[in-house]
mmCIF file of C-alpha atoms in Angstrom:
data_model
loop_
_atom_site.group_PDB
_atom_site.id
_atom_site.type_symbol
_atom_site.label_atom_id
_atom_site.label_comp_id
_atom_site.label_asym_id
_atom_site.label_seq_id
_atom_site.Cartn_x
_atom_site.Cartn_y
_atom_site.Cartn_z
ATOM 1 C CA ASP Y 430 -44.872 -52.954 -41.852
ATOM 2 C CA GLN Y 431 -43.490 -49.597 -42.836
ATOM 3 C CA SER Y 432 -46.889 -47.994 -42.474
ATOM 4 C CA SER Y 433 -47.359 -49.482 -38.968
ATOM 5 C CA HIS Y 434 -43.874 -48.277 -37.919
ATOM 6 C CA ALA Y 435 -44.620 -44.779 -39.140
ATOM 7 C CA GLY Y 436 -47.874 -44.860 -37.237
ATOM 8 C CA MET Y 437 -46.082 -45.764 -34.016
ATOM 9 C CA ILE Y 438 -43.665 -42.852 -34.449
ATOM 10 C CA GLU Y 439 -46.499 -40.465 -35.068
ATOM 11 C CA GLU Y 440 -48.339 -41.783 -32.027
ATOM 12 C CA GLY Y 441 -45.229 -41.220 -29.856
ATOM 13 C CA ARG Y 442 -44.899 -37.692 -31.071
ATOM 14 C CA ALA Y 443 -48.512 -37.028 -30.357
ATOM 15 C CA ARG Y 444 -48.143 -38.164 -26.749
ATOM 16 C CA GLY Y 445 -45.536 -35.424 -26.106
ATOM 17 C CA ARG Y 446 -47.693 -32.702 -27.603
ATOM 18 C CA PRO Y 447 -50.208 -30.758 -25.605
ATOM 19 C CA ARG Y 448 -53.872 -31.421 -26.204
ATOM 20 C CA GLY Y 449 -55.323 -29.618 -29.120
ATOM 21 C CA GLY Y 450 -52.080 -29.938 -31.090
ATOM 22 C CA ASP Y 451 -50.787 -26.535 -30.107
ATOM 23 C CA GLU Y 452 -47.259 -26.825 -31.540
ATOM 24 C CA ALA Y 453 -46.295 -23.279 -30.529
ATOM 25 C CA SER Y 454 -47.080 -23.795 -26.828
ATOM 26 C CA PHE Y 455 -45.263 -27.145 -26.939
ATOM 27 C CA ARG Y 456 -42.113 -25.485 -28.276
ATOM 28 C CA ASP Y 457 -42.355 -22.659 -25.738
ATOM 29 C CA GLU Y 458 -42.642 -25.092 -22.843
ATOM 30 C CA ARG Y 459 -39.672 -27.048 -24.113
ATOM 31 C CA GLN Y 460 -37.592 -23.858 -24.412
ATOM 32 C CA ARG Y 461 -38.526 -22.824 -20.871
ATOM 33 C CA ARG Y 462 -37.434 -26.182 -19.487
ATOM 34 C CA LEU Y 463 -34.136 -26.055 -21.355
ATOM 35 C CA LYS Y 464 -33.557 -22.521 -20.103
ATOM 36 C CA ARG Y 465 -34.177 -23.594 -16.499
ATOM 37 C CA LEU Y 466 -31.748 -26.473 -16.915
ATOM 38 C CA ARG Y 467 -29.081 -24.161 -18.304
ATOM 39 C CA GLU Y 468 -29.601 -21.631 -15.493
ATOM 40 C CA THR Y 469 -29.359 -24.389 -12.896
ATOM 41 C CA GLU Y 470 -26.171 -25.661 -14.489
ATOM 42 C CA CYS Y 471 -24.678 -22.133 -14.531
ATOM 43 C CA ASP Y 472 -25.647 -21.569 -10.882
ATOM 44 C CA LEU Y 473 -23.983 -24.824 -9.873
ATOM 45 C CA ARG Y 474 -20.850 -23.962 -11.831
ATOM 46 C CA GLU Y 475 -20.674 -20.428 -10.406
ATOM 47 C CA GLY Y 476 -21.258 -21.743 -6.898
ATOM 48 C CA MET Y 477 -18.446 -24.233 -7.281
ATOM 49 C CA ILE Y 478 -16.082 -21.549 -8.614
ATOM 50 C CA ARG Y 479 -17.079 -19.208 -5.784
ATOM 51 C CA ARG Y 480 -16.397 -21.859 -3.155
ATOM 52 C CA MET Y 481 -12.997 -22.608 -4.696
ATOM 53 C CA LYS Y 482 -12.087 -18.918 -4.690
ATOM 54 C CA ASP Y 483 -13.288 -18.511 -1.101
ATOM 55 C CA GLU Y 484 -11.194 -21.484 -0.043
ATOM 56 C CA ALA Y 485 -8.158 -20.007 -1.801
ATOM 57 C CA ALA Y 486 -8.812 -16.640 -0.175
ATOM 58 C CA ALA Y 487 -9.163 -18.295 3.229
ATOM 59 C CA VAL Y 488 -5.779 -19.916 2.742
ATOM 60 C CA ALA Y 489 -4.312 -16.555 1.762
ATOM 61 C CA SER Y 490 -5.942 -14.949 4.784
ATOM 62 C CA SER Y 491 -4.386 -17.492 7.127
ATOM 63 C CA ARG Y 492 -0.962 -16.821 5.589
ATOM 64 C CA TRP Y 493 -1.392 -13.080 6.116
ATOM 65 C CA ASN Y 494 -2.345 -13.692 9.737
ATOM 66 C CA GLU Y 495 0.793 -15.714 10.369
ATOM 67 C CA HIS Y 496 3.061 -12.983 9.022
ATOM 68 C CA ALA Y 497 1.449 -9.909 10.588
ATOM 69 C CA GLN Y 498 4.077 -8.533 12.952
ATOM 70 C CA HIS Y 499 3.237 -4.850 13.332
ATOM 71 C CA LYS Y 500 0.103 -2.960 14.203
ATOM 72 C CA TRP Y 501 -0.311 -1.423 10.755
ATOM 73 C CA GLU Y 502 -0.059 -4.889 9.164
ATOM 74 C CA ARG Y 503 -2.748 -6.268 11.459
ATOM 75 C CA GLU Y 504 -4.971 -3.285 10.641
ATOM 76 C CA VAL Y 505 -4.585 -3.828 6.904
ATOM 77 C CA GLN Y 506 -5.329 -7.519 7.376
ATOM 78 C CA ALA Y 507 -8.408 -6.876 9.522
ATOM 79 C CA ILE Y 508 -9.884 -4.368 7.068
ATOM 80 C CA ALA Y 509 -9.081 -6.320 3.902
ATOM 81 C CA PHE Y 510 -10.039 -9.833 4.982
ATOM 82 C CA ASP Y 511 -12.553 -9.315 7.785
ATOM 83 C CA LEU Y 512 -14.299 -5.984 8.335
ATOM 84 C CA LEU Y 513 -15.143 -4.848 4.793
ATOM 85 C CA PRO Y 514 -16.081 -8.340 3.487
ATOM 86 C CA LYS Y 515 -18.482 -8.726 6.432
ATOM 87 C CA ARG Y 516 -20.129 -5.480 5.388
ATOM 88 C CA ASP Y 517 -20.652 -6.967 1.892
ATOM 89 C CA ALA Y 518 -18.392 -4.313 0.390
ATOM 90 C CA TYR Y 519 -16.743 -7.082 -1.682
ATOM 91 C CA ASP Y 520 -15.810 -10.743 -1.398
ATOM 92 C CA ARG Y 521 -12.395 -12.258 -0.904
ATOM 93 C CA ALA Y 522 -12.114 -13.362 -4.500
ATOM 94 C CA GLU Y 523 -12.463 -9.731 -5.600
ATOM 95 C CA LEU Y 524 -9.745 -8.693 -3.151
ATOM 96 C CA LEU Y 525 -7.326 -11.282 -4.499
ATOM 97 C CA ALA Y 526 -8.129 -10.214 -8.056
ATOM 98 C CA ALA Y 527 -7.446 -6.576 -7.116
ATOM 99 C CA MET Y 528 -4.117 -7.581 -5.569
ATOM 100 C CA ASP Y 529 -3.232 -9.440 -8.756
ATOM 101 C CA SER Y 530 -3.984 -6.283 -10.746
ATOM 102 C CA VAL Y 531 -1.163 -4.383 -9.019
ATOM 103 C CA PRO Y 532 1.657 -3.882 -11.565
ATOM 104 C CA ALA Y 533 4.532 -6.344 -11.328
ATOM 105 C CA GLU Y 534 7.092 -3.592 -10.625
ATOM 106 C CA SER Y 535 4.989 -2.385 -7.695
ATOM 107 C CA LYS Y 536 4.594 -5.907 -6.325
ATOM 108 C CA ARG Y 537 8.366 -6.269 -6.252
ATOM 109 C CA ALA Y 538 8.824 -2.851 -4.636
ATOM 110 C CA LEU Y 539 6.151 -3.193 -1.929
ATOM 111 C CA SER Y 540 6.252 -5.286 1.226
ATOM 112 C CA ALA Y 541 3.642 -8.046 1.527
ATOM 113 C CA PHE Y 542 1.077 -6.094 3.531
ATOM 114 C CA ALA Y 543 1.652 -2.907 1.552
ATOM 115 C CA TRP Y 544 0.884 -4.955 -1.575
ATOM 116 C CA CYS Y 545 -2.348 -6.071 0.102
ATOM 117 C CA ALA Y 546 -3.130 -2.439 0.934
ATOM 118 C CA ALA Y 547 -2.434 -1.418 -2.671
ATOM 119 C CA GLY Y 548 -4.911 -4.027 -3.926
ATOM 120 C CA LEU Y 549 -7.408 -2.875 -1.296
ATOM 121 C CA ALA Y 550 -7.006 0.748 -2.444
ATOM 122 C CA ARG Y 551 -7.753 -0.238 -6.019
ATOM 123 C CA LEU Y 552 -10.771 -2.302 -4.972
ATOM 124 C CA VAL Y 553 -12.466 0.272 -2.711
ATOM 125 C CA ARG Y 554 -11.893 2.895 -5.391
ATOM 126 C CA SER Y 555 -13.529 0.711 -8.056
ATOM 127 C CA LYS Y 556 -16.467 0.092 -5.692
ATOM 128 C CA GLY Y 557 -17.006 3.830 -5.249
ATOM 129 C CA LEU Y 558 -16.262 3.735 -1.504
ATOM 130 C CA VAL Y 559 -13.466 6.286 -1.915
ATOM 131 C CA THR Y 560 -12.336 8.482 -4.781
ATOM 132 C CA ALA Y 561 -9.032 8.402 -6.607
ATOM 133 C CA GLU Y 562 -8.292 11.937 -5.376
ATOM 134 C CA GLU Y 563 -8.777 10.901 -1.744
ATOM 135 C CA VAL Y 564 -6.382 7.976 -2.132
ATOM 136 C CA LEU Y 565 -3.744 10.111 -3.858
ATOM 137 C CA GLN Y 566 -3.948 12.704 -1.082
ATOM 138 C CA ARG Y 567 -2.824 9.980 1.332
ATOM 139 C CA VAL Y 568 -0.177 8.673 -1.052
ATOM 140 C CA GLY Y 569 1.308 12.119 -1.609
ATOM 141 C CA PRO Y 570 2.172 14.316 -4.586
ATOM 142 C CA GLY Y 571 4.230 12.906 -7.431
ATOM 143 C CA GLU Y 572 6.772 15.774 -7.616
ATOM 144 C CA HIS Y 573 7.978 14.498 -10.974
ATOM 145 C CA VAL Y 574 11.417 15.692 -12.106
ATOM 146 C CA PRO Y 575 12.176 15.096 -15.815
ATOM 147 C CA GLU Y 576 15.292 13.074 -16.495
ATOM 148 C CA GLY Y 577 18.170 15.331 -17.441
ATOM 149 C CA SER Y 578 21.170 17.003 -15.877
ATOM 150 C CA PRO Y 579 21.169 16.741 -12.056
ATOM 151 C CA LYS Y 580 20.288 19.818 -10.014
ATOM 152 C CA PHE Y 581 23.123 19.412 -7.511
ATOM 153 C CA ARG Y 582 26.773 18.924 -8.381
ATOM 154 C CA PRO Y 583 29.414 16.915 -6.474
ATOM 155 C CA GLN Y 584 30.842 18.628 -3.363
ATOM 156 C CA GLN Y 585 27.898 21.044 -3.211
ATOM 157 C CA LEU Y 586 26.530 21.743 0.272
ATOM 158 C CA VAL Y 587 22.894 20.712 0.706
ATOM 159 C CA VAL Y 588 20.464 20.440 3.582
ATOM 160 C CA VAL Y 589 17.668 17.903 4.107
ATOM 161 C CA ARG Y 590 14.269 19.533 4.304
ATOM 162 C CA GLY Y 591 12.815 19.617 7.778
ATOM 163 C CA ASP Y 592 9.228 18.701 6.842
ATOM 164 C CA GLY Y 593 10.013 15.068 6.044
ATOM 165 C CA GLY Y 594 7.854 13.615 8.794
ATOM 166 C CA THR Y 595 4.901 15.969 8.505
ATOM 167 C CA ARG Y 596 3.503 15.372 5.022
ATOM 168 C CA PRO Y 597 2.743 12.346 2.858
ATOM 169 C CA SER Y 598 5.063 11.684 -0.045
ATOM 170 C CA GLN Y 599 5.459 9.140 -2.801
ATOM 171 C CA TRP Y 600 9.215 9.193 -2.214
ATOM 172 C CA ARG Y 601 11.071 7.491 0.638
ATOM 173 C CA ARG Y 602 12.400 9.818 3.299
ATOM 174 C CA PRO Y 603 16.134 9.974 4.117
ATOM 175 C CA TYR Y 604 16.917 7.285 6.642
ATOM 176 C CA HIS Y 605 19.952 5.492 8.031
ATOM 177 C CA THR Y 606 19.858 2.580 10.426
ATOM 178 C CA MET Y 607 22.406 4.197 12.729
ATOM 179 C CA VAL Y 608 20.614 7.480 13.387
ATOM 180 C CA GLY Y 609 17.080 7.132 11.982
ATOM 181 C CA PHE Y 610 15.440 9.791 9.817
ATOM 182 C CA LEU Y 611 17.605 12.715 8.742
ATOM 183 C CA CYS Y 612 15.702 16.002 8.847
ATOM 184 C CA GLY Y 613 17.245 19.447 8.746
ATOM 185 C CA MET Y 614 20.764 18.025 8.503
ATOM 186 C CA GLU Y 615 23.497 19.525 6.347
ATOM 187 C CA GLY Y 616 25.754 17.425 4.134
ATOM 188 C CA ARG Y 617 27.798 17.408 0.967
ATOM 189 C CA VAL Y 618 26.938 15.801 -2.372
ATOM 190 C CA VAL Y 619 29.219 12.863 -3.133
ATOM 191 C CA ARG Y 620 27.787 11.740 -6.465
ATOM 192 C CA PHE Y 621 24.668 11.532 -8.593
ATOM 193 C CA GLU Y 622 23.200 7.995 -8.551
ATOM 194 C CA GLY Y 623 20.587 8.230 -11.291
ATOM 195 C CA HIS Y 624 16.787 8.398 -11.302
ATOM 196 C CA ALA Y 625 14.554 6.434 -8.932
ATOM 197 C CA ARG Y 626 11.016 5.364 -9.825
ATOM 198 C CA ASN Y 627 7.889 5.680 -7.679
ATOM 199 C CA ASP Y 628 6.854 2.036 -8.129
ATOM 200 C CA GLU Y 629 5.423 1.856 -4.598
ATOM 201 C CA ALA Y 630 3.028 4.754 -5.240
ATOM 202 C CA VAL Y 631 2.060 3.365 -8.667
ATOM 203 C CA GLY Y 632 0.734 0.298 -6.850
ATOM 204 C CA PHE Y 633 -1.746 2.580 -5.036
ATOM 205 C CA GLY Y 634 -2.894 4.211 -8.277
ATOM 206 C CA ALA Y 635 -0.433 7.090 -8.742
ATOM 207 C CA GLU Y 636 1.062 7.923 -12.110
ATOM 208 C CA GLY Y 637 4.603 6.769 -12.789
ATOM 209 C CA SER Y 638 7.322 9.388 -12.292
ATOM 210 C CA SER Y 639 11.032 9.653 -11.587
ATOM 211 C CA MET Y 640 13.247 11.499 -9.111
ATOM 212 C CA PRO Y 641 17.009 12.154 -9.144
ATOM 213 C CA GLU Y 642 18.931 10.425 -6.363
ATOM 214 C CA TYR Y 643 22.230 11.432 -4.764
ATOM 215 C CA THR Y 644 24.687 10.035 -2.255
ATOM 216 C CA ILE Y 645 25.117 12.629 0.495
ATOM 217 C CA ALA Y 646 27.913 12.578 3.093
ATOM 218 C CA PHE Y 647 26.827 13.800 6.544
ATOM 219 C CA PRO Y 648 29.399 14.519 9.294
ATOM 220 C CA LEU Y 649 28.698 11.829 11.868
ATOM 221 C CA GLN Y 650 29.545 14.146 14.751
ATOM 222 C CA ASP Y 651 26.544 16.328 13.798
ATOM 223 C CA LEU Y 652 24.207 13.351 14.174
ATOM 224 C CA LEU Y 653 25.267 12.333 17.677
ATOM 225 C CA ALA Y 654 24.380 13.788 21.067
ATOM 226 C CA THR Y 655 26.759 12.661 23.793
ATOM 227 C CA PRO Y 656 30.108 14.524 23.999
ATOM 228 C CA GLU Y 657 32.048 11.244 24.025
ATOM 229 C CA ALA Y 658 30.389 10.060 20.819
ATOM 230 C CA VAL Y 659 30.845 13.449 19.130
ATOM 231 C CA GLU Y 660 34.547 13.453 19.949
ATOM 232 C CA ALA Y 661 35.020 9.913 18.639
ATOM 233 C CA ALA Y 662 33.106 10.666 15.430
ATOM 234 C CA LYS Y 663 35.201 13.646 14.311
ATOM 235 C CA GLY Y 664 36.361 13.279 10.732
ATOM 236 C CA ILE Y 665 33.931 10.435 9.994
ATOM 237 C CA SER Y 666 31.166 10.849 7.408
ATOM 238 C CA LEU Y 667 27.956 8.882 7.018
ATOM 239 C CA GLU Y 668 26.894 8.359 3.391
ATOM 240 C CA VAL Y 669 23.143 8.163 2.728
ATOM 241 C CA GLU Y 670 21.210 7.978 -0.549
ATOM 242 C CA VAL Y 671 18.757 10.886 -0.656
ATOM 243 C CA LEU Y 672 16.192 11.811 -3.300
ATOM 244 C CA GLU Y 673 16.229 15.301 -4.759
ATOM 245 C CA CYS Y 674 12.778 16.238 -3.448
ATOM 246 C CA TRP Y 675 14.173 16.160 0.114
ATOM 247 C CA LEU Y 676 17.209 18.353 -0.621
ATOM 248 C CA GLU Y 677 17.785 22.093 -0.762
ATOM 249 C CA ALA Y 678 20.939 24.042 -1.529
ATOM 250 C CA VAL Y 679 22.536 25.598 1.554
ATOM 251 C CA ASP Y 680 21.859 29.328 1.843
ATOM 252 C CA MET Y 681 25.226 30.733 2.896
ATOM 253 C CA VAL Y 682 23.677 33.966 4.203
ATOM 254 C CA ASP Y 683 21.281 32.041 6.375
ATOM 255 C CA ARG Y 684 24.116 29.813 7.505
ATOM 256 C CA ILE Y 685 26.188 32.817 8.625
ATOM 257 C CA GLN Y 686 23.256 34.275 10.514
ATOM 258 C CA LYS Y 687 22.698 31.023 12.355
ATOM 259 C CA ALA Y 688 26.395 30.901 13.275
ATOM 260 C CA TRP Y 689 26.207 34.088 15.386
ATOM 261 C CA PRO Y 690 25.379 32.454 18.756
ATOM 262 C CA PRO Y 691 28.429 31.300 20.729
ATOM 263 C CA PRO Y 692 29.591 27.702 20.162
ATOM 264 C CA SER Y 693 28.384 26.749 23.634
ATOM 265 C CA MET Y 694 24.811 27.617 22.660
ATOM 266 C CA THR Y 695 24.908 25.880 19.292
ATOM 267 C CA SER Y 696 26.290 22.715 20.833
ATOM 268 C CA LYS Y 697 23.337 22.576 23.209
ATOM 269 C CA ARG Y 698 20.972 22.424 20.286
ATOM 270 C CA ARG Y 699 22.591 19.298 18.919
ATOM 271 C CA ARG Y 700 20.694 16.120 19.564
ATOM 272 C CA PRO Y 701 20.107 12.814 17.849
ATOM 273 C CA ILE Y 702 18.104 13.330 14.665
ATOM 274 C CA LEU Y 703 15.894 10.320 15.271
ATOM 275 C CA GLY Y 704 12.663 10.794 13.423
ATOM 276 C CA CYS Y 705 12.950 14.484 12.645
ATOM 277 C CA GLY Y 706 13.317 15.608 16.242
ATOM 278 C CA SER Y 707 11.392 14.845 19.397
ATOM 279 C CA SER Y 708 7.992 14.543 17.644
ATOM 280 C CA HIS Y 709 8.696 10.862 16.934
ATOM 281 C CA GLN Y 710 7.187 9.924 20.284
ATOM 282 C CA VAL Y 711 3.659 10.732 19.080
ATOM 283 C CA ASP Y 712 4.022 10.511 15.306
ATOM 284 C CA HIS Y 713 3.054 6.877 14.734
ATOM 285 C CA GLU Y 714 -0.161 7.668 12.850
ATOM 286 C CA ARG Y 715 1.869 9.153 9.992
ATOM 287 C CA GLY Y 716 3.743 5.904 9.469
ATOM 288 C CA VAL Y 717 6.808 6.839 11.512
ATOM 289 C CA ASP Y 718 8.343 3.911 13.371
ATOM 290 C CA TYR Y 719 11.718 4.789 14.765
ATOM 291 C CA ALA Y 720 12.591 1.313 15.976
ATOM 292 C CA GLY Y 721 13.551 0.645 12.374
ATOM 293 C CA ALA Y 722 13.111 1.761 8.808
ATOM 294 C CA PRO Y 723 9.526 1.689 7.478
ATOM 295 C CA SER Y 724 8.695 -1.223 5.220
ATOM 296 C CA PRO Y 725 8.329 -0.299 1.534
ATOM 297 C CA GLY Y 726 4.863 1.195 1.135
ATOM 298 C CA GLU Y 727 4.142 1.205 4.870
ATOM 299 C CA GLU Y 728 3.379 4.916 5.100
ATOM 300 C CA MET Y 729 0.973 4.697 2.157
ATOM 301 C CA ALA Y 730 -0.772 1.717 3.765
ATOM 302 C CA ARG Y 731 -1.116 3.642 7.021
ATOM 303 C CA GLY Y 732 -2.557 6.569 5.079
ATOM 304 C CA LEU Y 733 -5.135 4.282 3.454
ATOM 305 C CA VAL Y 734 -6.184 2.901 6.843
ATOM 306 C CA ALA Y 735 -6.610 6.446 8.161
ATOM 307 C CA LEU Y 736 -8.701 7.340 5.099
ATOM 308 C CA LEU Y 737 -11.041 4.365 5.566
ATOM 309 C CA VAL Y 738 -11.499 5.321 9.227
ATOM 310 C CA GLU Y 739 -12.173 8.931 8.266
ATOM 311 C CA LYS Y 740 -14.794 7.811 5.714
ATOM 312 C CA GLY Y 741 -16.560 5.762 8.386
ATOM 313 C CA LEU Y 742 -16.030 2.443 6.599
ATOM 314 C CA VAL Y 743 -14.289 1.067 9.690
ATOM 315 C CA THR Y 744 -13.739 2.399 13.213
ATOM 316 C CA ARG Y 745 -10.690 2.630 15.428
ATOM 317 C CA GLY Y 746 -12.530 0.572 18.027
ATOM 318 C CA GLU Y 747 -12.998 -2.303 15.596
ATOM 319 C CA LEU Y 748 -9.334 -2.179 14.600
ATOM 320 C CA ALA Y 749 -8.213 -2.092 18.236
ATOM 321 C CA LEU Y 750 -10.364 -5.124 19.025
ATOM 322 C CA ARG Y 751 -9.059 -7.085 16.018
ATOM 323 C CA ASP Y 752 -5.512 -6.117 16.968
ATOM 324 C CA PHE Y 753 -6.030 -7.363 20.529
ATOM 325 C CA LEU Y 754 -7.586 -10.638 19.372
ATOM 326 C CA ALA Y 755 -4.834 -11.242 16.802
ATOM 327 C CA CYS Y 756 -2.100 -10.664 19.375
ATOM 328 C CA SER Y 757 -3.870 -12.838 21.943
ATOM 329 C CA ALA Y 758 -4.306 -15.677 19.439
ATOM 330 C CA THR Y 759 -0.648 -15.673 18.434
ATOM 331 C CA LYS Y 760 0.677 -14.638 21.875
ATOM 332 C CA LYS Y 761 2.854 -12.009 20.238
ATOM 333 C CA PRO Y 762 3.676 -8.592 21.711
ATOM 334 C CA ARG Y 763 1.763 -5.699 20.217
ATOM 335 C CA THR Y 764 4.264 -3.666 18.205
ATOM 336 C CA GLY Y 765 3.530 -0.489 16.297
#
């Protein structure tokens, strides 16, 4: 019985072998079949994971669409979730992963769409579509000031630099909700507040740095235009937190020279300092929105959009069409 059983086993083994008893070819064929099975299993698993990520990204995309209120937000959304993915620059799962790679401090500092733009900046840089230097040119220089004794002392007269709306910067520009952006205005140091961090710029790939911050008191009458408002504002100061990179010490010689014209002439030059002068009417491309303060990281996001247009990755026509369709779908007014 044992001999017959062994014979049956041997006969079964022989049936699975190729003719001629080529054991090597039999093993090779078996390995090829197992390899194909493993590859098929991996493809199915990767396809399932990809579909799950795409579904999650689609949900995220719909949330972004619901919250896009301003033109720059709709442009970021169109580029990140629509235009570049359709050009096979990346898939949505990669975009979400890039957004997750933004440091936690930057996520907290940035607004929602600026966070999306920061992730997009990291992704297009990793894909070789833009260089790190090109992104940092739009973000602005770091202007790092080592922590130490403050440059300006309390009660010192300072003036806000007048180029605040004409160049990119990693540091927020002086702004107050009552009068807008403060450019070229003279005030007095109230106190030193400490050092601020450039967490917003770090999200876009800049190196971490710090900047001294001061509370500056501006005479409210110098910020108003109408005679009635100027008269009512006498003796009232407006306190604004300003970073050191926007401040300069008042040159008393220059101040005396500027005081030579009669008071009637100097009063004519006074006007509301809304957006660094009258240029705010056409300055929207630099991230200046004088209906309200810019969202954290908004100017950097606008700079990234301009860079992608300049590189030819997207066009202004495509963005205008997406903006029109988004506003038509939600029946919302088109706001800058």
